Amino acid sequence: MAAPIARPAGKVGRPGYDLDSLLAVAVTVFNQRGYDGTSMEHLAAKLGISKSSIYHHVPGKSELLRLAVDRALDALFAATEQPDTTTGPAIDRLENLVRRSIHVLVAELPYVTLLLRIRGNTTVERRALTRRREFDHIVGELVQAASDEGSISADADPDLTSRLIFGTVNSLIEWYRPSRGLGAEDLADAVVKMIFDGLRVS
Amino acid sequence: MAAPIARPAGKVGRPGYDLDSLLAVAVTVFNQRGYDGTSMEHLAAKLGISKSSIYHHVPGKSELLRLAVDRALDALFAATEQPDTTTGPAIDRLENLVRRSIHVLVAELPYVTLLLRIRGNTTVERRALTRRREFDHIVGELVQAASDEGSISADADPDLTSRLIFGTVNSLIEWYRPSRGLGAEDLADAVVKMIFDGLRVS
């Protein structure tokens, strides 16, 4: 994406960073310290490079935040535009969107984690929250359509149902770690089964 | 519980605090700023009293944290010790525990929110995390018992199922606000219905 940045003098052997690898480290630090609690000094120290080397790639930490949350949001919006989330019965489109969102969460875990912890203190954060609401709106419309077609109980309030579905999906960031051996597909199977069919053997 | 503390000189008309009302304000500040980001100065400023007035009640902010998270934990453990969570089929005990946990979450929302955001940086936090794991263990045993009695599919891994159930319950703190008119019982009904029976009309 971008050329590797020069290694700082006296740090021979330390790898250079391109924008993607710099972003990956920045996101880790943001998730550990919180975005507000992270300074360019913290990032430079963690990266083992100078602040000016970071400024070679981005004008400041807000641009790193923007790139990070957009990576998560772009992947989630891409999930809403697939054949299996845009055609067919609404209940199937909804299930497929849940399944694809879990795959995004697993593939982009630090980026989705950062996105879900945003509180809206800056322009970049507020813009990300606006995009999150657009995504929630798409989910809400699918739930409403599934209710209209009779595949979800009409008793279930669509807004509440949307919140419960994505509350369950989003809660995965609190404990899921790919290294522990549970794959994205098995995770998605378990979540989809609970949400759509329930745990109880009837 | 404790006698109201003296109003600071020159602040006639500002209410005094007893320990419970002082704790309620402290928990709000902890949830807004993060526990690590909150100093005794922040608390004194928000309360409109001097630091020494706070020290009249507690030796420091870690004691406020301990009281706050124990309030949430005590309520959750009390839920595990009721007749309807200790007798009868495991699937019913589990459903009742989920229902009672949602009532605790609604009744003690700021305290449960603080509990769920704890990361384990201090002794008080690590002790709270240990108690949370004990609660999770009780849930895990109920899921296993429900699986053993055949009321939950044997395909469902009990550990994963426990995490999904309480992931869904815990995610409520992200959006649920009692002021918006959805009561605890209706919320519990919707969550229990999705988790145990699923959204799909079969």
Tab-separated table of C-alpha atoms in Angstrom:
chain	number	residue	atom	x	y	z
A	1	MET	CA	0.000	0.000	0.000
A	2	ALA	CA	2.727	2.496	1.018
A	3	ALA	CA	6.516	2.225	0.833
A	4	PRO	CA	8.207	0.968	4.016
A	5	ILE	CA	9.444	3.843	6.091
A	6	ALA	CA	13.132	4.274	6.799
A	7	ARG	CA	14.558	2.532	9.819
A	8	PRO	CA	15.675	5.004	12.443
A	9	ALA	CA	19.438	5.482	12.778
A	10	GLY	CA	20.986	3.131	15.308
A	11	LYS	CA	18.147	0.603	15.056
A	12	VAL	CA	19.603	-1.658	12.417
A	13	GLY	CA	17.734	-4.940	12.310
A	14	ARG	CA	14.427	-3.487	13.518
A	15	PRO	CA	11.879	-3.957	10.768
A	16	GLY	CA	10.440	-0.977	8.921
A	17	TYR	CA	6.705	-0.432	8.792
A	18	ASP	CA	4.347	0.073	5.927
A	19	LEU	CA	1.027	1.737	6.642
A	20	ASP	CA	-0.794	-1.577	7.242
A	21	SER	CA	1.696	-2.911	9.773
A	22	LEU	CA	1.933	0.488	11.480
A	23	LEU	CA	-1.867	0.530	11.707
A	24	ALA	CA	-1.944	-2.964	13.218
A	25	VAL	CA	0.364	-1.864	16.041
A	26	ALA	CA	-1.540	1.401	16.575
A	27	VAL	CA	-4.840	-0.494	16.900
A	28	THR	CA	-3.323	-2.799	19.513
A	29	VAL	CA	-2.182	0.215	21.532
A	30	PHE	CA	-5.566	1.967	21.132
A	31	ASN	CA	-7.334	-1.170	22.404
A	32	GLN	CA	-4.969	-1.483	25.380
A	33	ARG	CA	-4.792	2.153	26.479
A	34	GLY	CA	-7.975	3.537	24.967
A	35	TYR	CA	-7.813	5.970	22.054
A	36	ASP	CA	-8.036	9.047	24.314
A	37	GLY	CA	-5.255	7.677	26.521
A	38	THR	CA	-2.866	7.071	23.609
A	39	SER	CA	-0.433	9.784	22.507
A	40	MET	CA	1.838	9.841	19.460
A	41	GLU	CA	4.660	9.334	21.994
A	42	HIS	CA	3.053	6.068	23.129
A	43	LEU	CA	2.728	4.915	19.514
A	44	ALA	CA	6.303	5.866	18.668
A	45	ALA	CA	7.603	4.041	21.763
A	46	LYS	CA	5.590	0.896	20.944
A	47	LEU	CA	6.675	0.966	17.292
A	48	GLY	CA	10.307	1.644	18.209
A	49	ILE	CA	10.468	4.510	15.709
A	50	SER	CA	10.364	8.283	15.951
A	51	LYS	CA	7.178	10.353	15.839
A	52	SER	CA	8.374	11.919	12.580
A	53	SER	CA	8.522	8.435	11.051
A	54	ILE	CA	4.835	8.018	11.924
A	55	TYR	CA	4.051	11.464	10.451
A	56	HIS	CA	5.644	10.235	7.226
A	57	HIS	CA	2.514	8.042	6.840
A	58	VAL	CA	-0.317	9.887	8.560
A	59	PRO	CA	-0.956	13.437	9.739
A	60	GLY	CA	-1.863	12.270	13.255
A	61	LYS	CA	-3.464	9.633	15.442
A	62	SER	CA	-7.017	10.538	14.346
A	63	GLU	CA	-6.134	9.384	10.812
A	64	LEU	CA	-4.960	6.053	12.255
A	65	LEU	CA	-8.285	5.759	14.062
A	66	ARG	CA	-10.176	6.587	10.877
A	67	LEU	CA	-8.286	3.983	8.856
A	68	ALA	CA	-8.805	1.376	11.573
A	69	VAL	CA	-12.551	1.812	12.100
A	70	ASP	CA	-13.162	2.164	8.350
A	71	ARG	CA	-11.440	-1.177	7.827
A	72	ALA	CA	-13.977	-2.787	10.163
A	73	LEU	CA	-16.930	-0.817	8.780
A	74	ASP	CA	-16.021	-1.439	5.130
A	75	ALA	CA	-15.906	-5.185	5.815
A	76	LEU	CA	-19.278	-5.095	7.608
A	77	PHE	CA	-20.923	-3.087	4.804
A	78	ALA	CA	-19.438	-5.446	2.219
A	79	ALA	CA	-21.225	-8.250	4.093
A	80	THR	CA	-24.552	-6.476	3.532
A	81	GLU	CA	-24.012	-6.409	-0.246
A	82	GLN	CA	-23.493	-10.091	-1.010
A	83	PRO	CA	-25.927	-12.184	-3.080
A	84	ASP	CA	-26.927	-14.227	-0.009
A	85	THR	CA	-27.641	-11.097	2.069
A	86	THR	CA	-29.560	-9.227	-0.643
A	87	THR	CA	-31.717	-11.897	-2.293
A	88	GLY	CA	-34.001	-14.616	-1.000
A	89	PRO	CA	-36.253	-14.790	2.065
A	90	ALA	CA	-35.497	-12.077	4.651
A	91	ILE	CA	-34.921	-14.653	7.412
A	92	ASP	CA	-32.173	-16.241	5.302
A	93	ARG	CA	-30.649	-12.850	4.406
A	94	LEU	CA	-30.614	-11.985	8.113
A	95	GLU	CA	-29.033	-15.285	9.091
A	96	ASN	CA	-26.411	-14.890	6.359
A	97	LEU	CA	-25.628	-11.344	7.509
A	98	VAL	CA	-25.145	-12.566	11.092
A	99	ARG	CA	-22.897	-15.342	9.825
A	100	ARG	CA	-20.853	-13.001	7.616
A	101	SER	CA	-20.566	-10.431	10.438
A	102	ILE	CA	-19.072	-13.091	12.695
A	103	HIS	CA	-16.542	-13.917	9.982
A	104	VAL	CA	-15.649	-10.204	9.777
A	105	LEU	CA	-15.332	-10.052	13.558
A	106	VAL	CA	-12.976	-13.033	13.607
A	107	ALA	CA	-10.902	-11.844	10.628
A	108	GLU	CA	-10.646	-8.224	11.818
A	109	LEU	CA	-10.938	-8.734	15.585
A	110	PRO	CA	-8.766	-5.808	16.795
A	111	TYR	CA	-10.379	-3.417	14.284
A	112	VAL	CA	-13.941	-4.453	15.184
A	113	THR	CA	-13.049	-4.275	18.896
A	114	LEU	CA	-11.833	-0.701	18.450
A	115	LEU	CA	-14.969	0.194	16.480
A	116	LEU	CA	-17.289	-1.205	19.152
A	117	ARG	CA	-15.560	0.718	21.955
A	118	ILE	CA	-15.862	4.114	20.280
A	119	ARG	CA	-17.795	6.670	22.325
A	120	GLY	CA	-18.070	9.660	19.959
A	121	ASN	CA	-15.679	12.220	21.432
A	122	THR	CA	-14.157	13.305	18.101
A	123	THR	CA	-15.273	13.908	14.509
A	124	VAL	CA	-13.777	10.605	13.364
A	125	GLU	CA	-15.577	8.757	16.167
A	126	ARG	CA	-18.913	10.454	15.477
A	127	ARG	CA	-18.597	9.608	11.785
A	128	ALA	CA	-17.910	5.972	12.703
A	129	LEU	CA	-20.948	5.918	14.998
A	130	THR	CA	-23.058	7.281	12.122
A	131	ARG	CA	-21.881	4.434	9.883
A	132	ARG	CA	-22.584	1.933	12.689
A	133	ARG	CA	-26.147	3.273	12.899
A	134	GLU	CA	-26.506	2.835	9.116
A	135	PHE	CA	-25.441	-0.789	9.515
A	136	ASP	CA	-27.898	-1.250	12.421
A	137	HIS	CA	-30.592	0.257	10.202
A	138	ILE	CA	-29.935	-2.389	7.533
A	139	VAL	CA	-30.230	-5.099	10.206
A	140	GLY	CA	-33.430	-3.519	11.510
A	141	GLU	CA	-34.965	-3.532	8.034
A	142	LEU	CA	-34.083	-7.217	7.569
A	143	VAL	CA	-35.686	-8.087	10.920
A	144	GLN	CA	-38.796	-6.107	9.948
A	145	ALA	CA	-38.933	-7.881	6.566
A	146	ALA	CA	-38.536	-11.277	8.267
A	147	SER	CA	-41.367	-10.357	10.605
A	148	ASP	CA	-43.527	-9.175	7.667
A	149	GLU	CA	-42.968	-12.452	5.816
A	150	GLY	CA	-43.971	-14.358	8.964
A	151	SER	CA	-40.673	-16.103	9.648
A	152	ILE	CA	-40.095	-14.216	12.921
A	153	SER	CA	-42.850	-13.943	15.500
A	154	ALA	CA	-44.851	-10.740	15.050
A	155	ASP	CA	-44.704	-10.356	18.856
A	156	ALA	CA	-40.981	-9.632	18.623
A	157	ASP	CA	-40.306	-5.894	18.396
A	158	PRO	CA	-37.957	-5.455	15.392
A	159	ASP	CA	-35.788	-2.781	17.075
A	160	LEU	CA	-35.363	-4.849	20.219
A	161	THR	CA	-34.725	-7.997	18.189
A	162	SER	CA	-32.031	-6.250	16.131
A	163	ARG	CA	-30.325	-5.073	19.310
A	164	LEU	CA	-30.414	-8.549	20.835
A	165	ILE	CA	-29.021	-10.189	17.699
A	166	PHE	CA	-26.100	-7.808	17.329
A	167	GLY	CA	-25.612	-7.580	21.087
A	168	THR	CA	-24.941	-11.318	20.962
A	169	VAL	CA	-22.610	-11.006	17.957
A	170	ASN	CA	-20.744	-7.986	19.338
A	171	SER	CA	-20.292	-9.624	22.744
A	172	LEU	CA	-17.936	-12.108	21.080
A	173	ILE	CA	-15.129	-9.514	21.173
A	174	GLU	CA	-15.130	-9.805	24.978
A	175	TRP	CA	-13.875	-13.383	25.017
A	176	TYR	CA	-13.244	-14.798	21.532
A	177	ARG	CA	-9.575	-15.329	20.667
A	178	PRO	CA	-8.782	-17.124	17.372
A	179	SER	CA	-5.700	-18.701	18.961
A	180	ARG	CA	-7.845	-20.880	21.239
A	181	GLY	CA	-8.833	-23.185	18.407
A	182	LEU	CA	-12.491	-22.359	17.781
A	183	GLY	CA	-12.801	-21.443	14.110
A	184	ALA	CA	-15.005	-18.739	12.623
A	185	GLU	CA	-17.352	-21.226	10.955
A	186	ASP	CA	-17.958	-23.258	14.144
A	187	LEU	CA	-18.465	-20.040	16.099
A	188	ALA	CA	-20.925	-18.732	13.501
A	189	ASP	CA	-22.800	-22.076	13.516
A	190	ALA	CA	-23.223	-21.952	17.308
A	191	VAL	CA	-24.345	-18.313	17.382
A	192	VAL	CA	-26.768	-18.694	14.473
A	193	LYS	CA	-28.227	-21.857	15.979
A	194	MET	CA	-28.888	-20.174	19.330
A	195	ILE	CA	-30.317	-16.964	17.860
A	196	PHE	CA	-32.560	-18.521	15.225
A	197	ASP	CA	-33.467	-21.946	16.617
A	198	GLY	CA	-32.893	-21.526	20.353
A	199	LEU	CA	-31.045	-23.743	22.793
A	200	ARG	CA	-34.027	-25.765	23.959
A	201	VAL	CA	-34.618	-29.182	22.443
A	202	SER	CA	-38.318	-29.134	21.671
B	1	MET	CA	-26.183	3.128	56.389
B	2	ALA	CA	-23.754	5.880	57.500
B	3	ALA	CA	-24.482	9.327	58.878
B	4	PRO	CA	-24.634	12.138	56.280
B	5	ILE	CA	-21.331	13.909	56.072
B	6	ALA	CA	-21.047	17.574	56.916
B	7	ARG	CA	-21.686	20.077	54.148
B	8	PRO	CA	-18.528	21.970	53.270
B	9	ALA	CA	-18.383	25.552	54.511
B	10	GLY	CA	-19.812	28.047	52.046
B	11	LYS	CA	-21.890	25.422	50.211
B	12	VAL	CA	-25.132	25.870	52.096
B	13	GLY	CA	-27.993	24.207	50.280
B	14	ARG	CA	-25.848	21.515	48.621
B	15	PRO	CA	-27.027	18.157	49.874
B	16	GLY	CA	-24.857	16.015	52.109
B	17	TYR	CA	-23.999	12.453	51.118
B	18	ASP	CA	-24.330	9.196	52.902
B	19	LEU	CA	-22.185	6.297	51.725
B	20	ASP	CA	-24.832	4.967	49.308
B	21	SER	CA	-25.401	8.279	47.539
B	22	LEU	CA	-21.665	8.995	47.476
B	23	LEU	CA	-21.135	5.559	45.922
B	24	ALA	CA	-23.791	6.204	43.272
B	25	VAL	CA	-21.982	9.354	42.115
B	26	ALA	CA	-18.580	7.661	42.224
B	27	VAL	CA	-19.842	4.793	40.028
B	28	THR	CA	-21.175	7.279	37.478
B	29	VAL	CA	-17.759	8.976	37.318
B	30	PHE	CA	-15.931	5.614	37.104
B	31	ASN	CA	-18.178	4.591	34.200
B	32	GLN	CA	-17.621	7.903	32.393
B	33	ARG	CA	-13.872	8.337	32.909
B	34	GLY	CA	-12.805	4.765	33.570
B	35	TYR	CA	-11.663	3.708	37.029
B	36	ASP	CA	-7.964	4.235	36.208
B	37	GLY	CA	-8.707	7.684	34.796
B	38	THR	CA	-10.601	8.823	37.919
B	39	SER	CA	-8.751	10.542	40.776
B	40	MET	CA	-10.041	11.498	44.207
B	41	GLU	CA	-9.894	15.088	42.893
B	42	HIS	CA	-12.323	14.177	40.090
B	43	LEU	CA	-14.683	12.569	42.595
B	44	ALA	CA	-14.503	15.538	44.990
B	45	ALA	CA	-15.202	17.968	42.143
B	46	LYS	CA	-18.194	15.953	40.905
B	47	LEU	CA	-19.585	15.572	44.436
B	48	GLY	CA	-18.990	19.225	45.221
B	49	ILE	CA	-17.294	18.334	48.512
B	50	SER	CA	-13.704	18.173	49.718
B	51	LYS	CA	-11.505	15.103	49.421
B	52	SER	CA	-11.359	14.897	53.230
B	53	SER	CA	-15.179	14.607	53.257
B	54	ILE	CA	-14.839	11.539	51.027
B	55	TYR	CA	-12.120	10.118	53.293
B	56	HIS	CA	-14.608	10.438	56.144
B	57	HIS	CA	-16.440	7.511	54.503
B	58	VAL	CA	-13.818	5.438	52.725
B	59	PRO	CA	-10.032	5.122	52.863
B	60	GLY	CA	-9.717	5.648	49.095
B	61	LYS	CA	-11.163	5.087	45.633
B	62	SER	CA	-10.357	1.364	45.619
B	63	GLU	CA	-12.810	0.898	48.507
B	64	LEU	CA	-15.502	2.666	46.440
B	65	LEU	CA	-14.744	0.275	43.578
B	66	ARG	CA	-14.935	-2.705	45.921
B	67	LEU	CA	-18.296	-1.619	47.340
B	68	ALA	CA	-19.656	-0.960	43.836
B	69	VAL	CA	-18.652	-4.235	42.199
B	70	ASP	CA	-19.624	-6.243	45.295
B	71	ARG	CA	-23.087	-4.701	45.111
B	72	ALA	CA	-23.449	-6.103	41.568
B	73	LEU	CA	-21.818	-9.435	42.417
B	74	ASP	CA	-23.827	-9.956	45.624
B	75	ALA	CA	-27.052	-9.433	43.647
B	76	LEU	CA	-25.942	-11.875	40.928
B	77	PHE	CA	-24.942	-14.546	43.460
B	78	ALA	CA	-28.234	-14.050	45.314
B	79	ALA	CA	-29.931	-14.864	41.994
B	80	THR	CA	-28.154	-18.235	41.932
B	81	GLU	CA	-29.527	-19.178	45.367
B	82	GLN	CA	-33.279	-18.814	44.814
B	83	PRO	CA	-35.699	-21.779	44.891
B	84	ASP	CA	-36.345	-21.448	41.138
B	85	THR	CA	-32.617	-21.450	40.291
B	86	THR	CA	-31.690	-24.329	42.626
B	87	THR	CA	-34.534	-26.834	42.211
B	88	GLY	CA	-36.333	-28.334	39.225
B	89	PRO	CA	-35.115	-29.258	35.736
B	90	ALA	CA	-31.746	-27.682	34.839
B	91	ILE	CA	-33.167	-26.002	31.737
B	92	ASP	CA	-35.709	-24.183	33.938
B	93	ARG	CA	-33.074	-23.271	36.529
B	94	LEU	CA	-30.914	-21.874	33.731
B	95	GLU	CA	-33.771	-19.895	32.221
B	96	ASN	CA	-34.687	-18.518	35.660
B	97	LEU	CA	-31.077	-17.521	36.312
B	98	VAL	CA	-30.940	-15.660	32.987
B	99	ARG	CA	-34.220	-13.943	33.825
B	100	ARG	CA	-33.075	-12.988	37.339
B	101	SER	CA	-29.702	-11.776	36.035
B	102	ILE	CA	-31.488	-9.412	33.649
B	103	HIS	CA	-33.515	-8.065	36.562
B	104	VAL	CA	-30.269	-7.475	38.474
B	105	LEU	CA	-28.755	-5.770	35.438
B	106	VAL	CA	-31.744	-3.444	35.122
B	107	ALA	CA	-31.976	-2.691	38.868
B	108	GLU	CA	-28.225	-2.176	39.312
B	109	LEU	CA	-27.261	-1.005	35.817
B	110	PRO	CA	-24.354	1.356	36.694
B	111	TYR	CA	-22.892	-1.190	39.137
B	112	VAL	CA	-23.148	-4.097	36.683
B	113	THR	CA	-21.717	-1.883	33.919
B	114	LEU	CA	-18.700	-1.079	36.104
B	115	LEU	CA	-18.275	-4.755	36.971
B	116	LEU	CA	-18.325	-5.834	33.325
B	117	ARG	CA	-15.700	-3.258	32.309
B	118	ILE	CA	-13.158	-4.318	34.926
B	119	ARG	CA	-9.836	-5.432	33.464
B	120	GLY	CA	-7.917	-6.715	36.494
B	121	ASN	CA	-5.257	-4.065	37.087
B	122	THR	CA	-5.650	-3.953	40.891
B	123	THR	CA	-6.290	-6.366	43.763
B	124	VAL	CA	-9.933	-5.268	44.020
B	125	GLU	CA	-10.406	-5.787	40.289
B	126	ARG	CA	-8.757	-9.213	40.285
B	127	ARG	CA	-10.919	-10.280	43.223
B	128	ALA	CA	-14.014	-9.148	41.303
B	129	LEU	CA	-12.890	-11.086	38.229
B	130	THR	CA	-12.450	-14.187	40.407
B	131	ARG	CA	-16.034	-13.823	41.667
B	132	ARG	CA	-17.241	-13.317	38.077
B	133	ARG	CA	-15.538	-16.576	37.101
B	134	GLU	CA	-17.298	-18.326	40.016
B	135	PHE	CA	-20.610	-17.042	38.671
B	136	ASP	CA	-19.695	-18.189	35.151
B	137	HIS	CA	-18.835	-21.586	36.617
B	138	ILE	CA	-22.338	-21.882	38.109
B	139	VAL	CA	-23.808	-21.022	34.702
B	140	GLY	CA	-21.528	-23.547	33.026
B	141	GLU	CA	-22.670	-26.289	35.415
B	142	LEU	CA	-26.321	-25.475	34.718
B	143	VAL	CA	-25.721	-25.659	30.963
B	144	GLN	CA	-23.936	-28.988	31.403
B	145	ALA	CA	-26.801	-30.319	33.550
B	146	ALA	CA	-29.349	-29.151	30.955
B	147	SER	CA	-27.334	-30.939	28.291
B	148	ASP	CA	-27.097	-34.090	30.439
B	149	GLU	CA	-30.864	-34.139	30.972
B	150	GLY	CA	-31.354	-33.791	27.214
B	151	SER	CA	-33.077	-30.412	27.180
B	152	ILE	CA	-30.196	-28.701	25.321
B	153	SER	CA	-28.715	-30.284	22.229
B	154	ALA	CA	-25.720	-32.443	23.097
B	155	ASP	CA	-23.984	-30.873	20.054
B	156	ALA	CA	-23.773	-27.563	21.895
B	157	ASP	CA	-20.484	-27.186	23.753
B	158	PRO	CA	-21.419	-26.176	27.331
B	159	ASP	CA	-18.563	-23.670	27.719
B	160	LEU	CA	-19.358	-21.980	24.416
B	161	THR	CA	-23.078	-22.025	25.171
B	162	SER	CA	-22.500	-20.390	28.577
B	163	ARG	CA	-20.442	-17.661	26.950
B	164	LEU	CA	-23.078	-17.010	24.294
B	165	ILE	CA	-25.902	-16.836	26.856
B	166	PHE	CA	-24.155	-14.389	29.154
B	167	GLY	CA	-22.615	-12.530	26.216
B	168	THR	CA	-26.169	-11.790	25.142
B	169	VAL	CA	-27.243	-10.791	28.674
B	170	ASN	CA	-24.141	-8.675	29.324
B	171	SER	CA	-24.458	-6.886	25.971
B	172	LEU	CA	-27.626	-5.235	27.309
B	173	ILE	CA	-25.490	-2.720	29.241
B	174	GLU	CA	-24.361	-1.268	25.899
B	175	TRP	CA	-27.783	0.062	24.960
B	176	TYR	CA	-30.445	-0.623	27.607
B	177	ARG	CA	-31.649	2.468	29.485
B	178	PRO	CA	-34.609	2.041	31.884
B	179	SER	CA	-35.796	5.563	31.062
B	180	ARG	CA	-36.749	4.537	27.533
B	181	GLY	CA	-39.809	2.650	28.700
B	182	LEU	CA	-38.885	-1.009	28.188
B	183	GLY	CA	-39.355	-2.725	31.555
B	184	ALA	CA	-37.164	-5.440	33.041
B	185	GLU	CA	-39.828	-8.134	32.658
B	186	ASP	CA	-40.457	-7.396	28.957
B	187	LEU	CA	-36.711	-7.273	28.337
B	188	ALA	CA	-36.202	-10.585	30.146
B	189	ASP	CA	-39.070	-12.158	28.164
B	190	ALA	CA	-37.524	-11.118	24.846
B	191	VAL	CA	-34.015	-12.285	25.749
B	192	VAL	CA	-35.183	-15.610	27.188
B	193	LYS	CA	-37.393	-16.250	24.176
B	194	MET	CA	-34.543	-15.665	21.723
B	195	ILE	CA	-31.958	-17.681	23.668
B	196	PHE	CA	-34.123	-20.695	24.498
B	197	ASP	CA	-36.672	-20.850	21.677
B	198	GLY	CA	-34.984	-18.916	18.881
B	199	LEU	CA	-36.340	-16.173	16.647
B	200	ARG	CA	-37.460	-18.406	13.794
B	201	VAL	CA	-41.109	-19.365	13.571
B	202	SER	CA	-40.941	-23.075	12.872
